[in-house]
Amino acid sequence: MRLPARVSAAALSAATALVLATACDMLPDDAPEAAAPYARLTGPEVVNKALAATRAAKAVRMMVRTTTPDGPVEAYIATDVRGACTVTLSMGAAGTLELVRTGGTVRTRSDAAMLRAAPTARGPRGDAEVERLTGRWVEPADGDRQARTAERYCDRETFLGLLAPTSGTARKGRVTAPSPDEEPASAGPSSEPASGTPALAVTGGADGRKWSASIATDGRPYLLELRAAPGPDGTGHGAAPVTVEFSEFGKPFTARQPKP
């Protein structure tokens, strides 16, 4: 005996609803949509994949923005797994410093403003010394705070460490894709902008310090951008807000040791 059409339609509708409900239950709680990349991974699993991929990249470029009591700071960095590194560090009114590290040897070059802002063990530099050193490549002194800061930027773990300790708090957001007509902002000299790659938004944080990140959804799950905000009291427990853009993964670069 054939069932009435309305009964068959109702049964089909109920069966479809059951399948969809079962499928949804199999997804992580924080997955925004079933079609999104990494849909069957939790937020912490996605972040750990991104950290591993970014650490493993043979080379990477980074653009860093943060603030200090002396003003805004911007740094453009190219670094590889062999330890070669170039940094251009601008510290607001304090001036600009360039650093090259190859084979364990470090050389820096500063403009006049940076030389005046970086006191030596003897105290502030005199005009004659500033004029003599401006634009020259030198081996930085042990107490050169700006040079130590610039070299620390060569280690990508300096910035991945803002995220890694609290990766277990990560929650996935939505996948964002750039508009074909959108011209992405530059991520520094000779770099491919992080904003030009589709990315999954992820958020997390602990102890009042929150972060947000963008993770590539095409190819390897590289970390494209990281923003670490200060804490609710505005100090971030001693940490300033930091934005880091990562790009040009695996692209080699040449760091030649400059002549003094």
Short mmCIF file of C-alpha atoms in Angstrom, two decimals:
data_model
loop_
_atom_site.label_atom_id
_atom_site.label_comp_id
_atom_site.label_asym_id
_atom_site.label_seq_id
_atom_site.Cartn_x
_atom_site.Cartn_y
_atom_site.Cartn_z
CA MET A 1 0.00 0.00 0.00
CA ARG A 2 1.46 3.34 -1.05
CA LEU A 3 1.74 6.05 1.59
CA PRO A 4 0.12 9.42 0.95
CA ALA A 5 2.49 12.00 -0.52
CA ARG A 6 2.15 14.25 2.51
CA VAL A 7 3.30 11.44 4.83
CA SER A 8 6.35 10.71 2.68
CA ALA A 9 7.31 14.39 2.62
CA ALA A 10 6.96 14.67 6.38
CA ALA A 11 9.09 11.59 6.92
CA LEU A 12 11.75 12.90 4.57
CA SER A 13 11.80 16.26 6.35
CA ALA A 14 12.18 14.61 9.76
CA ALA A 15 14.99 12.38 8.52
CA THR A 16 16.85 15.34 7.03
CA ALA A 17 16.54 17.29 10.27
CA LEU A 18 17.91 14.32 12.20
CA VAL A 19 20.94 14.02 9.93
CA LEU A 20 21.69 17.75 10.18
CA ALA A 21 21.37 17.75 13.95
CA THR A 22 23.70 14.77 14.22
CA ALA A 23 26.26 16.43 11.96
CA CYS A 24 26.17 19.64 14.01
CA ASP A 25 26.75 17.72 17.21
CA MET A 26 29.96 16.33 15.73
CA LEU A 27 31.47 19.78 15.19
CA PRO A 28 33.44 21.70 17.83
CA ASP A 29 31.28 24.05 19.88
CA ASP A 30 33.13 27.13 18.65
CA ALA A 31 33.01 26.29 14.93
CA PRO A 32 31.08 29.15 13.31
CA GLU A 33 30.08 27.24 10.20
CA ALA A 34 30.48 23.71 8.89
CA ALA A 35 32.03 24.84 5.60
CA ALA A 36 34.82 26.83 7.24
CA PRO A 37 38.38 25.44 7.06
CA TYR A 38 39.48 23.68 10.22
CA ALA A 39 35.80 23.05 10.98
CA ARG A 40 36.55 19.76 12.72
CA LEU A 41 39.41 21.17 14.79
CA THR A 42 39.05 23.05 18.05
CA GLY A 43 40.43 26.55 18.47
CA PRO A 44 43.49 25.34 20.44
CA GLU A 45 44.22 22.71 17.80
CA VAL A 46 44.16 25.31 15.03
CA VAL A 47 46.43 27.69 16.96
CA ASN A 48 48.92 24.93 17.74
CA LYS A 49 49.06 24.05 14.04
CA ALA A 50 49.68 27.71 13.21
CA LEU A 51 52.45 28.00 15.81
CA ALA A 52 54.14 24.85 14.52
CA ALA A 53 53.96 25.97 10.88
CA THR A 54 55.24 29.46 11.66
CA ARG A 55 58.13 28.14 13.74
CA ALA A 56 59.08 25.67 11.00
CA ALA A 57 59.20 28.24 8.18
CA LYS A 58 62.77 28.51 6.90
CA ALA A 59 62.40 32.28 6.71
CA VAL A 60 59.77 34.87 7.56
CA ARG A 61 59.25 38.62 7.45
CA MET A 62 57.61 40.41 10.34
CA MET A 63 56.29 43.90 10.81
CA VAL A 64 55.90 44.88 14.46
CA ARG A 65 54.06 47.86 15.92
CA THR A 66 54.02 48.66 19.62
CA THR A 67 54.45 51.58 21.99
CA THR A 68 56.93 52.57 24.68
CA PRO A 69 57.10 55.47 27.13
CA ASP A 70 59.22 57.21 24.47
CA GLY A 71 56.54 56.87 21.78
CA PRO A 72 55.46 54.50 19.00
CA VAL A 73 57.79 51.77 17.75
CA GLU A 74 57.85 50.10 14.34
CA ALA A 75 60.17 47.33 13.24
CA TYR A 76 60.62 45.52 9.92
CA ILE A 77 62.36 42.17 10.31
CA ALA A 78 63.61 39.43 8.00
CA THR A 79 64.91 36.34 9.77
CA ASP A 80 65.65 32.71 8.98
CA VAL A 81 66.32 29.45 10.80
CA ARG A 82 70.10 29.84 10.40
CA GLY A 83 70.07 32.96 12.57
CA ALA A 84 70.59 35.51 9.79
CA CYS A 85 68.53 38.62 10.41
CA THR A 86 67.98 42.20 9.32
CA VAL A 87 66.02 44.74 11.35
CA THR A 88 64.98 48.32 10.75
CA LEU A 89 63.78 49.74 14.06
CA SER A 90 62.12 53.14 14.33
CA MET A 91 61.41 54.42 17.83
CA GLY A 92 59.38 57.60 17.39
CA ALA A 93 61.36 60.68 18.26
CA ALA A 94 64.26 58.47 19.34
CA GLY A 95 65.24 57.84 15.72
CA THR A 96 66.05 54.80 13.57
CA LEU A 97 68.45 51.91 13.97
CA GLU A 98 69.37 49.22 11.44
CA LEU A 99 70.78 45.85 12.45
CA VAL A 100 72.35 43.03 10.46
CA ARG A 101 73.22 39.67 12.02
CA THR A 102 75.11 37.01 10.09
CA GLY A 103 77.11 34.11 11.42
CA GLY A 104 76.70 35.35 14.98
CA THR A 105 78.20 38.76 14.18
CA VAL A 106 76.05 41.82 14.79
CA ARG A 107 76.46 45.27 13.28
CA THR A 108 74.22 48.30 13.75
CA ARG A 109 73.82 51.67 12.07
CA SER A 110 71.96 54.57 13.69
CA ASP A 111 70.87 58.03 12.75
CA ALA A 112 71.78 61.04 14.88
CA ALA A 113 68.52 61.03 16.83
CA MET A 114 68.98 57.40 17.88
CA LEU A 115 72.60 57.98 18.88
CA ARG A 116 71.61 60.88 21.11
CA ALA A 117 68.74 58.87 22.64
CA ALA A 118 70.93 55.86 23.46
CA PRO A 119 73.29 56.84 26.29
CA THR A 120 76.53 54.92 26.77
CA ALA A 121 78.08 53.70 30.01
CA ARG A 122 79.88 57.04 30.08
CA GLY A 123 76.63 58.98 29.71
CA PRO A 124 75.11 60.88 26.77
CA ARG A 125 77.16 61.13 23.57
CA GLY A 126 78.68 64.47 22.71
CA ASP A 127 78.04 66.22 19.41
CA ALA A 128 81.41 65.19 18.00
CA GLU A 129 80.81 61.52 18.74
CA VAL A 130 77.30 61.66 17.31
CA GLU A 131 78.58 63.24 14.11
CA ARG A 132 81.35 60.65 13.80
CA LEU A 133 79.02 57.65 14.27
CA THR A 134 75.94 58.81 12.36
CA GLY A 135 75.29 56.48 9.44
CA ARG A 136 78.28 54.23 10.22
CA TRP A 137 78.10 50.48 10.78
CA VAL A 138 79.56 49.57 14.16
CA GLU A 139 79.69 46.67 16.58
CA PRO A 140 77.23 47.61 19.35
CA ALA A 141 78.50 47.98 22.89
CA ASP A 142 77.36 45.51 25.53
CA GLY A 143 75.14 48.11 27.18
CA ASP A 144 73.43 49.28 23.97
CA ARG A 145 69.76 48.86 24.93
CA GLN A 146 68.39 49.70 21.49
CA ALA A 147 70.68 47.17 19.81
CA ARG A 148 69.65 44.47 22.27
CA THR A 149 65.98 45.23 21.58
CA ALA A 150 66.49 45.09 17.82
CA GLU A 151 68.35 41.78 17.99
CA ARG A 152 65.68 40.29 20.23
CA TYR A 153 63.20 41.00 17.42
CA CYS A 154 65.17 38.54 15.26
CA ASP A 155 63.71 35.66 17.27
CA ARG A 156 60.15 35.00 16.09
CA GLU A 157 59.52 33.26 19.41
CA THR A 158 59.64 36.71 21.00
CA PHE A 159 56.25 37.32 19.39
CA LEU A 160 54.86 33.79 19.24
CA GLY A 161 55.35 33.79 23.01
CA LEU A 162 52.56 36.35 23.28
CA LEU A 163 50.17 33.66 22.06
CA ALA A 164 51.63 30.24 22.84
CA PRO A 165 51.15 30.16 26.66
CA THR A 166 47.39 30.73 26.32
CA SER A 167 46.74 28.80 23.10
CA GLY A 168 44.41 26.55 25.08
CA THR A 169 41.92 29.45 25.42
CA ALA A 170 41.57 29.92 21.65
CA ARG A 171 38.14 30.17 20.06
CA LYS A 172 37.52 30.23 16.35
CA GLY A 173 35.76 33.06 14.58
CA ARG A 174 34.93 33.50 10.93
CA VAL A 175 36.95 33.13 7.77
CA THR A 176 37.64 36.43 6.06
CA ALA A 177 38.56 36.72 2.40
CA PRO A 178 39.99 39.88 0.82
CA SER A 179 37.91 41.66 -1.78
CA PRO A 180 39.30 41.33 -5.33
CA ASP A 181 39.08 45.12 -5.63
CA GLU A 182 40.72 45.76 -2.26
CA GLU A 183 44.32 46.94 -2.27
CA PRO A 184 45.87 45.56 0.91
CA ALA A 185 48.09 47.69 3.09
CA SER A 186 51.81 47.10 2.78
CA ALA A 187 53.44 45.00 5.46
CA GLY A 188 56.81 46.64 5.00
CA PRO A 189 59.56 46.76 2.39
CA SER A 190 59.43 43.91 -0.15
CA SER A 191 56.79 41.94 1.75
CA GLU A 192 53.57 40.29 0.72
CA PRO A 193 50.78 41.77 2.84
CA ALA A 194 49.16 39.44 5.32
CA SER A 195 45.78 41.00 4.51
CA GLY A 196 45.93 39.50 0.99
CA THR A 197 45.37 35.94 2.17
CA PRO A 198 42.06 34.38 3.32
CA ALA A 199 42.32 33.82 7.05
CA LEU A 200 40.50 32.35 10.03
CA ALA A 201 40.02 34.72 12.96
CA VAL A 202 40.90 33.30 16.39
CA THR A 203 40.69 34.95 19.80
CA GLY A 204 41.87 34.06 23.29
CA GLY A 205 43.76 35.25 26.33
CA ALA A 206 44.09 34.94 30.08
CA ASP A 207 44.78 37.03 33.19
CA GLY A 208 43.17 40.08 31.65
CA ARG A 209 45.42 40.16 28.57
CA LYS A 210 43.58 39.26 25.37
CA TRP A 211 44.86 38.48 21.91
CA SER A 212 43.44 37.98 18.44
CA ALA A 213 45.05 36.24 15.51
CA SER A 214 44.55 35.50 11.82
CA ILE A 215 45.55 32.08 10.46
CA ALA A 216 45.92 31.27 6.77
CA THR A 217 43.24 29.02 5.32
CA ASP A 218 45.03 28.42 2.01
CA GLY A 219 48.10 26.22 2.03
CA ARG A 220 49.97 25.82 5.29
CA PRO A 221 48.28 27.20 8.42
CA TYR A 222 50.70 30.07 8.93
CA LEU A 223 50.03 32.75 11.51
CA LEU A 224 49.42 35.91 9.47
CA GLU A 225 48.65 38.49 12.15
CA LEU A 226 48.73 38.67 15.92
CA ARG A 227 47.35 41.45 18.11
CA ALA A 228 48.02 41.38 21.84
CA ALA A 229 46.07 43.97 23.80
CA PRO A 230 46.94 45.51 27.18
CA GLY A 231 45.09 44.39 30.28
CA PRO A 232 41.83 45.94 31.57
CA ASP A 233 43.75 48.47 33.65
CA GLY A 234 45.46 49.76 30.50
CA THR A 235 48.87 48.46 31.46
CA GLY A 236 48.63 44.84 30.37
CA HIS A 237 50.52 43.88 33.52
CA GLY A 238 53.60 45.66 32.25
CA ALA A 239 53.11 44.70 28.60
CA ALA A 240 52.32 47.18 25.84
CA PRO A 241 49.86 46.44 23.03
CA VAL A 242 51.61 44.72 20.13
CA THR A 243 50.61 44.05 16.51
CA VAL A 244 52.70 41.64 14.43
CA GLU A 245 52.18 40.82 10.76
CA PHE A 246 53.93 37.75 9.34
CA SER A 247 54.58 37.29 5.63
CA GLU A 248 56.84 35.81 2.91
CA PHE A 249 57.17 32.44 4.63
CA GLY A 250 60.09 30.41 3.35
CA LYS A 251 61.25 33.17 0.99
CA PRO A 252 65.06 33.45 1.23
CA PHE A 253 66.82 36.76 1.73
CA THR A 254 70.39 37.97 1.77
CA ALA A 255 71.92 39.45 4.91
CA ARG A 256 75.41 40.68 4.05
CA GLN A 257 77.71 41.79 6.80
CA PRO A 258 78.36 45.49 6.18
CA LYS A 259 81.84 46.95 6.34
CA PRO A 260 82.56 49.19 9.35
#
